[in-house]
Amino acid sequence: MAKSIDVSDLNIYYGDFLAVEGVSMTIKARSVTAFIGPSGCGKSTFLRTLNRMHEVIPGAHVEGKVMVDGQSLYDPSVDPVEVRRMIGMVFQRPNPFPTMSIYENVLAGVRLNNKKLSKRDADDLVEKSLQGANLWNEVKDRLNKPGMGLSGGQQQRLCIARAIAVEPQILLMDEPCSALDPISTSAIEDLIHQLKEQYTIVIVTHNMQQAARVSEDTAFFNLAGAGKPGRLIEMNPTKKIFSVPDEEATEAYISGRFG
Amino acid sequence: MTTASVRTTSPKRRLGDVVFANLTRTAGALILVSLAGVAIFLTSEGLPAFGAKAGELQGHDNFLAYVAPLVFGTILAAVIALVIATPLALGVALAVSHYAPRRIATAIGYVIDLLAAVPSVVYGLWGIGFLGPKLIPIYQWLDEHLGFIPLFKGPASPTGRTIFTVGIVLAIMVLPIITAITREIFSQTPRLNEEAALALGATRWEMVRLSVLPYGRSGIVSAAMLGLGRALGETMAVALVLSASGVVTFNLISSTNPSTIAANIALSFPDSTGVARNALVASGLVLFVITFIVNFAARAVVARYEPGRKK
Ligand SMILES: Nc1ncnc2c1ncn2[C@@H]1O[C@H](COP(=O)(O)OP(=O)(O)OP(=O)(O)O)[C@@H](O)[C@H]1O
Ligand SMILES: [Mg+2]
């Protein structure tokens, strides 16, 4: 069910502006891959090309290849809507649907897939997804309350529950903990540990410790210089990156000697 | 510490602030005073009509019997207008905010805004001279084929000057205001909510349904109510187009139509005297009250939706 991703020579544009250049990497199935790098180097931009969310911005486009288990993501015959159903995404800021209850939020994606759910199946799915997101115990007595009434950390876990309710093969997370306190952060990290049994997970983070804690592999992105596009500098097993990285720039960034 | 002590000392009154505060206060008071003035005028001038006897009110027994068909016609015309205009306006607003390429969207936006600038007498002339005649064959068709529905009972009007034509003209007149407000609100939908839907694999329309419409729903209600307010009070276009005979009927396509309060005032005021004139003013008071109720209803609806959005 989980899938691997192969990227080769990917250039990413906003209109004429080349934001990220020449990325090639392999992301393993059923493991956690972390993206690190300074602000503006294109981590989010690159992540969003992996489920074709990049192109919803007017003028945004890519060159190059992204293969998911042998299927080319940008093939003209591929429907981006289908891609996004298969590859879920969690954003930096929690974004539950403001007018929906907790219950309806979890089901939003499933309802889009036009599945007719019996009340019983819907209840089961909501419970399973919220359990999966470590949120069930906190909200089980108020499933019909608005999702916006939860705390930030709970909202983020609700968004994760919403994303996993459709059983995607890959889960992309863009700084999912950056707005959260240490306790919610650790709840989400625990969750990532559980989820990788089933899903391929890619996570962007500014928190080195977090990358070291949760990921198997780490990719370091950097800007070649002011006004130049971002590039992938190095991708290696996390242990290696944080002890003996191949590149000097990686070493400098991780140890805080940035430049 | 320092901020706390600063806050407790009374703030220095700056000249600009004082002037501005007084200006706004005056403006606010002025609105209330003029509103009260209108209400007082309508009540005092209209009062004699409530005690009017049969024979003084265009053949009606009392004021209630006189005003009821007018109220009916006013609301019927406005409701027809709203039923036509709201979906159309939402469609245009969505097209402009979420579907059309930017250049085309701006062009459509301009055209819609232009519609708002056309004087209502022009709409009236267009209604009599163009739209009405064009609709005659359609009314005949409706009469023949759908005549079993009370709305289209007929006989079809030979001039096309029916309440339905009025409804269409009014719909076009209220279209710009509804479109402008909803367009503005739709385009303010937070990117975050739209992307939430898209990332779940929503199509464009599903994204609109999941994020844009829920975000805009209180705005849609207030826009529709503003449109309703305008349609209720519209005078010139109705007075020109409608061939009215003061009946109460849901038959939309015949040549006997209910009149509206505003059109009735415009048409009868110049050559009415005494109690008849009081009755017209009193009907104006009724319109005033209806508009108020519509506004309050709109507010109540909006307030009911609001908590979900605020929190
Ligand atoms: N919508 C957009 N339109 C045009 N340029 C954009 C857009 N979003 C991002 N960019 C540009 O693309 C480059 C990469 O931005 P991106 O958001 O991917 O960086 P990031 O690595 O995620 O940074 P951060 O760590 O701050 O989130 C930047 O130069 C940014 O200015
Ligand atoms: Mg980012």
Coordinates of C-alpha atoms and ligand atoms in Angstrom, one line a residue:
Chain A
M1 CA 0.0 0.0 0.0
A2 CA 2.8 2.5 0.8
K3 CA 4.7 3.7 -2.2
S4 CA 8.1 4.9 -3.0
I5 CA 8.9 8.1 -4.9
D6 CA 11.6 8.7 -7.5
V7 CA 12.4 12.2 -8.6
S8 CA 14.8 13.0 -11.4
D9 CA 16.1 16.4 -12.5
L10 CA 13.1 18.3 -11.3
N11 CA 13.0 22.1 -11.9
I12 CA 10.3 24.0 -10.2
Y13 CA 9.0 27.4 -11.4
Y14 CA 6.7 30.1 -10.2
G15 CA 5.9 31.7 -13.6
D16 CA 9.4 32.6 -15.0
F17 CA 11.1 32.4 -11.6
L18 CA 13.1 29.2 -11.1
A19 CA 12.6 28.4 -7.4
V20 CA 14.2 24.9 -7.2
E21 CA 16.6 23.4 -9.6
G22 CA 17.8 19.9 -10.5
V23 CA 16.5 17.8 -7.7
S24 CA 16.9 14.0 -8.0
M25 CA 16.1 11.8 -5.1
T26 CA 14.5 8.5 -4.0
I27 CA 12.1 8.4 -1.1
K28 CA 11.7 5.0 0.4
A29 CA 8.3 3.4 1.1
R30 CA 7.2 2.8 4.7
S31 CA 9.8 5.2 6.1
V32 CA 10.1 8.8 7.2
T33 CA 12.1 11.2 5.1
A34 CA 12.9 14.6 6.5
F35 CA 13.6 17.8 4.5
I36 CA 15.8 20.4 6.2
G37 CA 17.3 23.6 5.1
P38 CA 17.3 27.4 5.5
S39 CA 14.1 29.4 5.0
G40 CA 13.3 30.1 1.3
C41 CA 15.4 27.2 -0.1
G42 CA 12.3 25.6 -1.6
K43 CA 11.4 22.8 0.8
S44 CA 7.7 23.5 0.7
T45 CA 7.8 24.2 -3.0
F46 CA 9.4 20.8 -3.6
L47 CA 7.1 19.0 -1.2
R48 CA 4.1 20.4 -3.0
T49 CA 5.2 19.1 -6.3
L50 CA 5.0 15.6 -4.9
N51 CA 1.2 15.7 -4.9
R52 CA 0.7 18.3 -7.6
M53 CA -0.4 21.0 -5.2
H54 CA 2.3 23.2 -6.7
E55 CA 0.3 23.8 -9.9
V56 CA -2.8 25.2 -8.1
I57 CA -0.8 28.5 -7.9
P58 CA -1.3 30.5 -11.1
G59 CA 1.7 30.2 -13.4
A60 CA 3.4 27.5 -11.3
H61 CA 4.8 24.6 -13.3
V62 CA 7.6 22.0 -13.2
E63 CA 10.0 20.3 -15.6
G64 CA 11.4 16.8 -15.0
K65 CA 10.0 13.6 -13.6
V66 CA 8.3 12.4 -10.5
M67 CA 7.6 8.6 -10.4
V68 CA 5.5 7.0 -7.8
D69 CA 5.9 3.3 -7.9
G70 CA 6.8 3.4 -11.5
Q71 CA 3.9 5.7 -12.5
S72 CA 4.8 9.1 -13.7
L73 CA 2.9 11.8 -11.7
Y74 CA 3.1 14.4 -14.4
D75 CA 2.0 12.3 -17.3
P76 CA -0.7 14.1 -19.3
S77 CA -3.0 11.2 -18.7
V78 CA -2.8 11.5 -15.0
D79 CA -5.5 13.5 -13.2
P80 CA -4.1 15.7 -10.5
V81 CA -7.3 15.2 -8.5
E82 CA -6.6 11.5 -8.4
V83 CA -3.0 12.1 -7.4
R84 CA -4.1 14.2 -4.4
R85 CA -6.5 11.5 -3.3
M86 CA -3.6 9.1 -3.2
I87 CA -1.0 11.4 -1.6
G88 CA -2.3 13.2 1.4
M89 CA -1.0 16.5 2.8
V90 CA -0.8 18.2 6.2
F91 CA 0.0 21.9 6.2
Q92 CA 2.0 24.1 8.4
R93 CA -1.0 25.8 9.9
P94 CA -3.9 23.6 10.9
N95 CA -6.7 24.1 8.5
P96 CA -9.9 22.2 9.5
F97 CA -13.0 23.2 7.6
P98 CA -14.3 26.0 9.8
T99 CA -18.0 25.3 9.4
M100 CA -17.8 21.6 9.8
S101 CA -18.0 19.5 13.0
I102 CA -15.1 17.4 14.1
Y103 CA -17.0 14.4 12.7
E104 CA -17.6 15.9 9.3
N105 CA -14.1 17.2 9.1
V106 CA -12.7 13.6 9.4
L107 CA -15.1 12.4 6.7
A108 CA -14.6 15.3 4.3
G109 CA -12.1 13.6 2.1
V110 CA -14.1 10.3 2.1
R111 CA -17.2 12.0 1.1
L112 CA -15.4 13.6 -1.9
N113 CA -14.6 10.1 -3.2
N114 CA -18.3 9.7 -3.6
K115 CA -18.4 6.8 -1.3
K116 CA -21.8 6.1 0.1
L117 CA -21.1 5.4 3.7
S118 CA -23.6 3.8 6.0
K119 CA -23.9 5.6 9.4
R120 CA -22.2 2.6 11.0
D121 CA -19.2 2.6 8.6
A122 CA -18.9 6.3 9.0
D123 CA -18.8 6.1 12.8
D124 CA -16.2 3.4 12.6
L125 CA -14.1 5.3 10.2
V126 CA -14.2 8.4 12.2
E127 CA -13.2 6.5 15.4
K128 CA -10.4 4.6 13.6
S129 CA -9.0 7.8 12.0
L130 CA -9.1 9.8 15.2
Q131 CA -7.5 6.9 17.1
G132 CA -4.9 6.8 14.4
A133 CA -4.3 10.5 14.9
N134 CA -4.1 10.2 18.7
L135 CA -7.1 12.4 19.1
W136 CA -10.0 10.1 19.9
N137 CA -9.9 10.2 23.6
E138 CA -9.9 14.0 23.7
V139 CA -12.8 14.5 21.4
K140 CA -15.0 11.4 21.5
D141 CA -17.6 13.2 23.6
R142 CA -17.9 16.2 21.3
L143 CA -17.7 14.9 17.8
N144 CA -20.5 17.2 16.7
K145 CA -18.8 20.4 17.9
P146 CA -17.0 22.6 15.4
G147 CA -13.5 21.5 14.5
M148 CA -12.3 25.1 15.0
G149 CA -13.2 24.9 18.7
L150 CA -10.1 22.6 19.3
S151 CA -6.7 23.8 20.4
G152 CA -4.1 24.3 17.7
G153 CA -2.4 21.0 18.4
Q154 CA -5.7 19.2 18.4
Q155 CA -6.7 20.9 15.2
Q156 CA -3.4 19.7 13.6
R157 CA -4.1 16.1 14.7
L158 CA -7.7 16.5 13.3
C159 CA -6.1 17.5 10.0
I160 CA -3.9 14.4 10.2
A161 CA -7.0 12.3 10.9
R162 CA -8.7 13.8 7.9
A163 CA -5.7 13.0 5.7
I164 CA -5.4 9.4 6.9
A165 CA -9.2 8.8 6.7
V166 CA -8.9 8.4 2.9
E167 CA -6.1 5.9 3.4
P168 CA -3.5 7.6 1.2
Q169 CA -0.4 5.8 0.2
I170 CA 1.9 8.7 1.0
L171 CA 1.6 11.5 3.6
L172 CA 3.3 14.8 3.1
M173 CA 3.7 17.1 6.1
D174 CA 4.9 20.7 5.9
E175 CA 6.3 21.7 9.2
P176 CA 3.3 20.1 11.0
C177 CA 4.6 21.0 14.5
S178 CA 5.9 24.5 13.9
A179 CA 2.8 26.1 15.6
L180 CA 2.6 23.6 18.4
D181 CA 3.8 23.3 22.0
P182 CA 6.3 20.6 23.0
I183 CA 3.5 18.3 24.3
S184 CA 1.5 18.4 21.1
T185 CA 4.7 18.1 19.1
S186 CA 5.7 15.0 20.9
A187 CA 2.1 13.6 20.4
I188 CA 2.5 14.2 16.6
E189 CA 6.0 12.7 16.6
D190 CA 4.7 9.5 18.3
L191 CA 2.0 9.5 15.7
I192 CA 4.5 9.7 12.9
H193 CA 6.3 6.7 14.4
Q194 CA 3.1 4.7 14.3
L195 CA 2.0 5.9 10.8
K196 CA 5.2 4.9 9.1
E197 CA 4.2 1.2 9.5
Q198 CA 1.6 1.9 6.9
Y199 CA 2.5 5.1 5.1
T200 CA 5.4 6.6 3.3
I201 CA 5.9 9.9 5.1
V202 CA 7.8 13.0 4.0
I203 CA 8.1 15.8 6.6
V204 CA 9.6 19.3 6.3
T205 CA 11.0 20.6 9.5
H206 CA 13.2 23.4 10.9
N207 CA 13.8 21.4 14.0
M208 CA 17.0 19.4 13.8
Q209 CA 16.2 17.3 16.8
Q210 CA 12.9 16.5 15.3
A211 CA 14.5 15.4 12.0
A212 CA 16.9 13.3 14.0
R213 CA 14.2 11.8 16.1
V214 CA 11.6 10.8 13.5
S215 CA 13.3 10.2 10.2
E216 CA 15.2 7.4 8.5
D217 CA 16.6 9.6 5.8
T218 CA 17.2 13.3 5.6
A219 CA 17.6 15.6 2.6
F220 CA 19.3 19.0 3.0
F221 CA 18.4 21.8 0.7
N222 CA 20.2 25.0 0.3
L223 CA 20.3 28.2 -1.8
A224 CA 23.2 28.5 -4.1
G225 CA 23.3 32.2 -3.3
A226 CA 20.9 35.2 -3.0
G227 CA 18.4 35.2 -5.9
K228 CA 19.6 31.7 -7.1
P229 CA 17.3 28.7 -7.1
G230 CA 17.3 26.2 -4.2
R231 CA 19.0 22.8 -4.7
L232 CA 19.3 19.5 -3.0
I233 CA 22.7 19.5 -1.4
E234 CA 22.8 16.0 0.2
M235 CA 20.5 13.2 1.0
N236 CA 21.6 10.4 3.2
P237 CA 20.5 8.2 6.2
T238 CA 19.6 10.5 9.0
K239 CA 22.3 9.0 11.3
K240 CA 25.0 9.8 8.7
I241 CA 23.7 13.3 8.1
F242 CA 23.9 14.1 11.7
S243 CA 27.3 12.5 12.4
V244 CA 29.5 12.5 9.3
P245 CA 27.7 14.3 6.4
D246 CA 29.3 14.2 3.0
E247 CA 29.1 17.9 2.4
E248 CA 30.6 20.7 4.3
A249 CA 27.6 22.9 3.9
T250 CA 25.4 20.3 5.6
E251 CA 27.8 20.0 8.5
A252 CA 27.8 23.8 8.8
Y253 CA 24.0 24.1 8.7
I254 CA 23.5 21.3 11.2
S255 CA 26.0 22.6 13.7
G256 CA 24.7 26.1 13.4
R257 CA 27.6 27.6 11.5
F258 CA 25.5 28.7 8.7
G259 CA 27.0 30.3 5.6
Chain B
M1 CA 5.6 47.8 34.4
T2 CA 6.1 50.9 32.4
T3 CA 3.3 50.1 30.0
A4 CA 0.9 49.5 32.9
S5 CA 1.6 52.9 34.4
V6 CA 1.3 54.6 31.1
R7 CA -2.1 53.0 30.6
T8 CA -3.5 54.2 33.9
T9 CA -2.7 57.9 33.4
S10 CA -5.4 59.5 31.4
P11 CA -4.4 59.6 27.7
K12 CA -3.6 63.0 26.2
R13 CA -6.5 64.2 24.1
R14 CA -5.2 65.0 20.6
L15 CA -6.9 67.6 18.5
G16 CA -7.3 65.3 15.5
D17 CA -8.9 62.6 17.7
V18 CA -11.4 65.0 19.2
V19 CA -12.4 66.5 15.9
F20 CA -12.8 63.1 14.3
A21 CA -14.7 61.6 17.2
N22 CA -17.2 64.5 17.1
L23 CA -17.5 64.3 13.3
T24 CA -18.4 60.6 13.5
R25 CA -20.8 61.2 16.4
T26 CA -22.6 63.9 14.5
A27 CA -22.9 61.8 11.4
G28 CA -24.3 58.9 13.4
A29 CA -26.8 61.2 15.2
L30 CA -27.8 62.7 11.9
I31 CA -28.7 59.3 10.4
L32 CA -30.9 58.5 13.4
V33 CA -32.5 61.9 13.4
S34 CA -33.4 61.7 9.7
L35 CA -34.7 58.1 10.1
A36 CA -36.8 59.2 13.0
G37 CA -38.0 62.2 10.9
V38 CA -39.1 59.9 8.1
A39 CA -40.9 57.6 10.5
I40 CA -42.7 60.5 12.3
F41 CA -43.8 62.1 9.0
L42 CA -45.1 58.8 7.7
T43 CA -47.0 58.1 10.9
S44 CA -48.5 61.5 11.3
E45 CA -49.5 62.0 7.7
G46 CA -50.7 58.4 7.3
L47 CA -52.7 58.2 10.5
P48 CA -56.0 59.5 9.1
A49 CA -56.0 56.7 6.6
F50 CA -56.4 54.1 9.3
G51 CA -59.8 55.5 10.2
A52 CA -60.9 55.9 6.6
K53 CA -64.4 54.8 5.7
A54 CA -65.5 52.8 2.7
G55 CA -65.6 54.8 -0.5
E56 CA -62.7 56.9 0.3
L57 CA -60.1 54.3 -0.6
Q58 CA -60.4 53.4 -4.2
G59 CA -63.4 51.2 -3.4
H60 CA -61.9 49.4 -0.4
D61 CA -63.7 48.9 2.9
N62 CA -60.8 49.9 5.1
F63 CA -57.1 50.6 5.0
L64 CA -56.1 47.0 5.6
A65 CA -58.1 45.8 2.6
Y66 CA -56.6 48.6 0.6
V67 CA -53.0 47.9 1.5
A68 CA -53.0 44.1 1.6
P69 CA -53.0 43.6 -2.2
L70 CA -50.2 46.1 -2.5
V71 CA -48.1 44.4 0.1
F72 CA -48.8 41.1 -1.7
G73 CA -47.7 42.6 -5.1
T74 CA -44.6 44.2 -3.6
I75 CA -43.4 41.0 -1.9
L76 CA -44.3 38.8 -4.9
A77 CA -42.3 41.0 -7.4
A78 CA -39.4 41.2 -5.0
V79 CA -39.4 37.4 -4.4
I80 CA -39.5 36.6 -8.1
A81 CA -36.6 39.0 -8.6
L82 CA -34.6 37.4 -5.8
V83 CA -35.3 33.8 -7.0
I84 CA -34.0 34.7 -10.4
A85 CA -31.1 37.0 -9.4
T86 CA -29.5 35.1 -6.5
P87 CA -28.4 32.0 -8.3
L88 CA -27.4 34.0 -11.3
A89 CA -25.4 36.4 -9.1
L90 CA -23.7 33.6 -7.2
G91 CA -22.8 31.9 -10.5
V92 CA -21.3 35.1 -11.9
A93 CA -19.5 35.9 -8.6
L94 CA -18.0 32.4 -8.5
A95 CA -17.0 32.6 -12.2
V96 CA -15.3 35.9 -11.6
S97 CA -13.6 34.9 -8.3
H98 CA -12.7 31.3 -9.0
Y99 CA -13.1 30.2 -12.6
A100 CA -12.5 32.7 -15.3
P101 CA -8.9 33.8 -16.3
R102 CA -8.1 37.0 -14.6
R103 CA -8.5 39.3 -17.6
I104 CA -11.9 38.0 -18.5
A105 CA -12.9 38.1 -14.8
T106 CA -12.1 41.8 -14.5
A107 CA -14.0 42.5 -17.7
I108 CA -17.1 40.7 -16.4
G109 CA -16.7 42.6 -13.1
Y110 CA -16.8 45.9 -14.9
V111 CA -19.8 45.1 -16.9
I112 CA -21.7 44.0 -13.8
D113 CA -20.7 47.2 -12.0
L114 CA -21.9 49.2 -15.1
L115 CA -25.3 47.6 -14.7
A116 CA -25.6 49.2 -11.3
A117 CA -25.0 52.6 -12.8
V118 CA -27.9 52.4 -15.2
P119 CA -30.8 54.6 -14.0
S120 CA -33.9 52.6 -13.1
V121 CA -36.1 54.5 -15.6
V122 CA -33.9 53.1 -18.4
Y123 CA -34.7 49.6 -17.1
G124 CA -38.3 50.5 -17.1
L125 CA -38.3 51.6 -20.7
W126 CA -36.3 48.5 -21.6
G127 CA -38.9 46.4 -19.8
I128 CA -41.9 47.9 -21.7
G129 CA -40.3 48.4 -25.0
F130 CA -38.1 45.4 -25.4
L131 CA -38.4 42.7 -22.8
G132 CA -42.2 42.6 -22.4
P133 CA -42.9 42.1 -26.1
K134 CA -40.2 39.5 -26.4
L135 CA -41.7 37.6 -23.6
I136 CA -45.2 37.4 -25.1
P137 CA -44.7 34.2 -27.1
I138 CA -43.1 32.6 -24.0
Y139 CA -46.1 33.5 -21.9
Q140 CA -48.4 32.0 -24.5
W141 CA -46.3 28.8 -24.6
L142 CA -46.4 28.6 -20.8
D143 CA -50.1 29.2 -20.8
E144 CA -50.7 26.5 -23.3
H145 CA -48.4 23.8 -22.0
L146 CA -48.0 24.5 -18.3
G147 CA -51.4 26.2 -17.7
F148 CA -52.3 23.6 -15.1
I149 CA -49.7 25.2 -12.7
P150 CA -51.5 28.1 -11.0
L151 CA -48.5 30.3 -11.6
F152 CA -49.0 30.1 -15.4
K153 CA -52.8 29.9 -15.5
G154 CA -53.1 32.7 -18.0
P155 CA -54.7 34.0 -20.1
A156 CA -51.3 35.2 -21.3
S157 CA -50.9 39.0 -21.4
P158 CA -51.0 40.4 -24.9
T159 CA -48.6 43.2 -23.9
G160 CA -46.1 41.3 -21.8
R161 CA -46.4 43.8 -19.0
T162 CA -46.9 41.2 -16.3
I163 CA -45.6 40.8 -12.7
F164 CA -43.2 38.2 -14.1
T165 CA -41.7 40.7 -16.5
V166 CA -41.3 43.1 -13.6
G167 CA -39.6 40.4 -11.6
I168 CA -37.1 39.8 -14.4
V169 CA -36.4 43.5 -14.7
L170 CA -36.0 43.8 -11.0
A171 CA -33.7 40.8 -11.0
I172 CA -31.4 42.5 -13.4
M173 CA -31.5 45.6 -11.3
V174 CA -30.5 43.8 -8.1
L175 CA -28.0 41.5 -9.8
P176 CA -25.0 43.9 -9.5
I177 CA -25.3 44.5 -5.8
I178 CA -25.6 40.8 -5.0
T179 CA -22.8 39.9 -7.4
A180 CA -20.5 42.6 -6.1
I181 CA -20.9 41.6 -2.5
T182 CA -20.6 37.9 -2.9
R183 CA -17.7 38.2 -5.4
E184 CA -15.8 40.2 -2.8
I185 CA -16.5 37.7 -0.1
F186 CA -15.7 34.7 -2.3
S187 CA -12.3 36.1 -3.3
Q188 CA -11.5 36.5 0.4
T189 CA -11.8 32.8 1.1
P190 CA -8.6 32.0 3.0
R191 CA -6.1 30.2 0.7
L192 CA -5.6 27.8 3.6
N193 CA -9.2 26.5 3.4
E194 CA -9.1 26.2 -0.3
E195 CA -5.9 24.2 -0.2
A196 CA -7.3 22.0 2.5
A197 CA -10.0 20.9 0.1
L198 CA -7.7 20.6 -2.9
A199 CA -5.2 18.6 -1.0
L200 CA -7.9 16.1 -0.2
G201 CA -8.5 15.6 -3.9
A202 CA -11.4 18.0 -4.4
T203 CA -12.2 19.1 -7.9
R204 CA -12.7 22.8 -8.5
W205 CA -16.4 22.6 -7.8
E206 CA -15.9 20.4 -4.8
M207 CA -13.4 23.0 -3.5
V208 CA -16.0 25.7 -4.0
R209 CA -18.5 23.6 -2.1
L210 CA -16.2 22.7 0.8
S211 CA -14.5 26.0 1.4
V212 CA -15.8 29.0 -0.6
L213 CA -19.5 28.6 -0.1
P214 CA -19.4 27.8 3.6
Y215 CA -17.0 30.7 4.1
G216 CA -19.3 33.1 2.2
R217 CA -22.7 31.9 3.4
S218 CA -23.4 34.8 5.8
G219 CA -22.3 37.1 3.1
I220 CA -24.6 35.5 0.6
V221 CA -27.6 36.0 2.9
S222 CA -26.8 39.6 3.5
A223 CA -26.2 40.2 -0.2
A224 CA -29.6 38.7 -1.0
M225 CA -31.3 40.7 1.7
L226 CA -29.8 43.9 0.4
G227 CA -31.0 42.9 -3.1
L228 CA -34.4 42.2 -1.6
G229 CA -34.5 45.6 0.0
R230 CA -33.7 47.3 -3.3
A231 CA -36.3 45.3 -5.1
L232 CA -39.0 46.1 -2.5
G233 CA -38.5 49.8 -2.8
E234 CA -38.0 50.0 -6.6
T235 CA -40.5 52.4 -8.0
M236 CA -39.8 53.7 -11.5
A237 CA -39.2 50.4 -13.4
V238 CA -42.3 48.8 -11.8
A239 CA -44.5 51.8 -12.4
L240 CA -43.6 51.8 -16.1
V241 CA -43.7 48.1 -16.8
L242 CA -46.6 46.8 -14.7
S243 CA -50.1 46.9 -15.9
A244 CA -51.7 46.7 -12.5
S245 CA -55.2 46.2 -11.3
G246 CA -54.9 45.7 -7.6
V247 CA -55.8 42.0 -7.5
V248 CA -54.3 39.3 -5.3
T249 CA -53.2 36.4 -7.6
F250 CA -50.3 34.1 -8.1
N251 CA -51.0 34.0 -11.8
L252 CA -47.7 35.5 -13.0
I253 CA -48.4 35.9 -16.7
S254 CA -51.8 37.5 -17.2
S255 CA -52.7 41.1 -17.8
T256 CA -54.3 41.5 -14.4
N257 CA -51.5 42.0 -11.9
P258 CA -51.2 43.1 -8.3
S259 CA -49.5 46.5 -8.0
T260 CA -46.7 47.3 -5.6
I261 CA -46.6 49.9 -2.9
A262 CA -43.9 52.0 -4.4
A263 CA -45.3 52.0 -7.9
N264 CA -48.8 52.7 -6.6
I265 CA -47.6 55.8 -4.7
A266 CA -45.7 57.1 -7.7
L267 CA -48.7 56.6 -10.0
S268 CA -51.5 57.9 -7.8
F269 CA -49.9 60.5 -5.6
P270 CA -50.0 63.5 -8.0
D271 CA -53.8 63.5 -8.4
S272 CA -54.9 62.3 -5.1
T273 CA -56.2 64.4 -2.2
G274 CA -57.4 64.1 1.4
V275 CA -57.8 60.7 2.8
A276 CA -56.6 59.0 -0.4
R277 CA -53.4 60.9 0.0
N278 CA -53.1 59.9 3.6
A279 CA -53.6 56.3 2.6
L280 CA -50.7 56.5 0.2
V281 CA -48.4 57.8 2.9
A282 CA -49.6 55.1 5.2
S283 CA -48.8 52.5 2.6
G284 CA -45.4 54.1 2.5
L285 CA -45.1 53.5 6.2
V286 CA -46.0 49.8 5.7
L287 CA -43.2 49.6 3.1
F288 CA -40.8 51.2 5.6
V289 CA -41.8 48.6 8.2
I290 CA -41.4 45.7 5.7
T291 CA -37.9 46.9 4.7
F292 CA -37.0 47.1 8.4
I293 CA -38.2 43.6 9.0
V294 CA -36.2 42.3 6.1
N295 CA -33.1 44.0 7.4
F296 CA -33.6 42.6 10.9
A297 CA -34.3 39.1 9.5
A298 CA -31.1 39.3 7.5
R299 CA -29.1 40.3 10.6
A300 CA -30.6 37.5 12.6
V301 CA -29.7 35.0 9.9
V302 CA -26.2 36.3 9.6
A303 CA -25.8 36.3 13.4
R304 CA -26.9 32.7 13.6
Y305 CA -24.3 31.6 11.1
E306 CA -21.6 33.8 12.5
P307 CA -20.4 31.9 15.6
G308 CA -19.3 28.9 13.6
R309 CA -17.1 31.3 11.6
K310 CA -15.8 33.4 14.3
K311 CA -14.5 30.6 16.6
Ligands
LIG1 N1 3.3 31.5 -4.4 C1 4.6 31.8 -4.7 N2 4.8 32.6 -5.8 C2 6.1 33.0 -6.1 N3 7.2 32.6 -5.5 C3 7.0 31.8 -4.4 C4 5.7 31.4 -4.0 N4 5.9 30.6 -2.9 C5 7.2 30.5 -2.7 N5 7.9 31.3 -3.6 C6 9.4 31.4 -3.7 O1 10.0 30.1 -3.9 C7 11.1 30.0 -3.1 C8 11.0 28.8 -2.2 O2 10.0 29.0 -1.2 P1 9.5 27.9 -0.2 O3 8.3 28.4 0.4 O4 9.4 26.6 -0.9 O5 10.7 27.9 0.8 P2 10.8 27.0 2.2 O6 12.1 26.2 2.0 O7 9.6 26.2 2.4 O8 11.0 28.1 3.3 P3 10.4 28.1 4.8 O9 11.4 27.2 5.5 O10 10.5 29.5 5.2 O11 9.0 27.5 4.8 C9 11.3 31.3 -2.3 O12 12.2 32.1 -3.1 C10 9.9 31.9 -2.4 O13 10.0 33.3 -2.4
MG2 MG 8.0 26.2 3.8

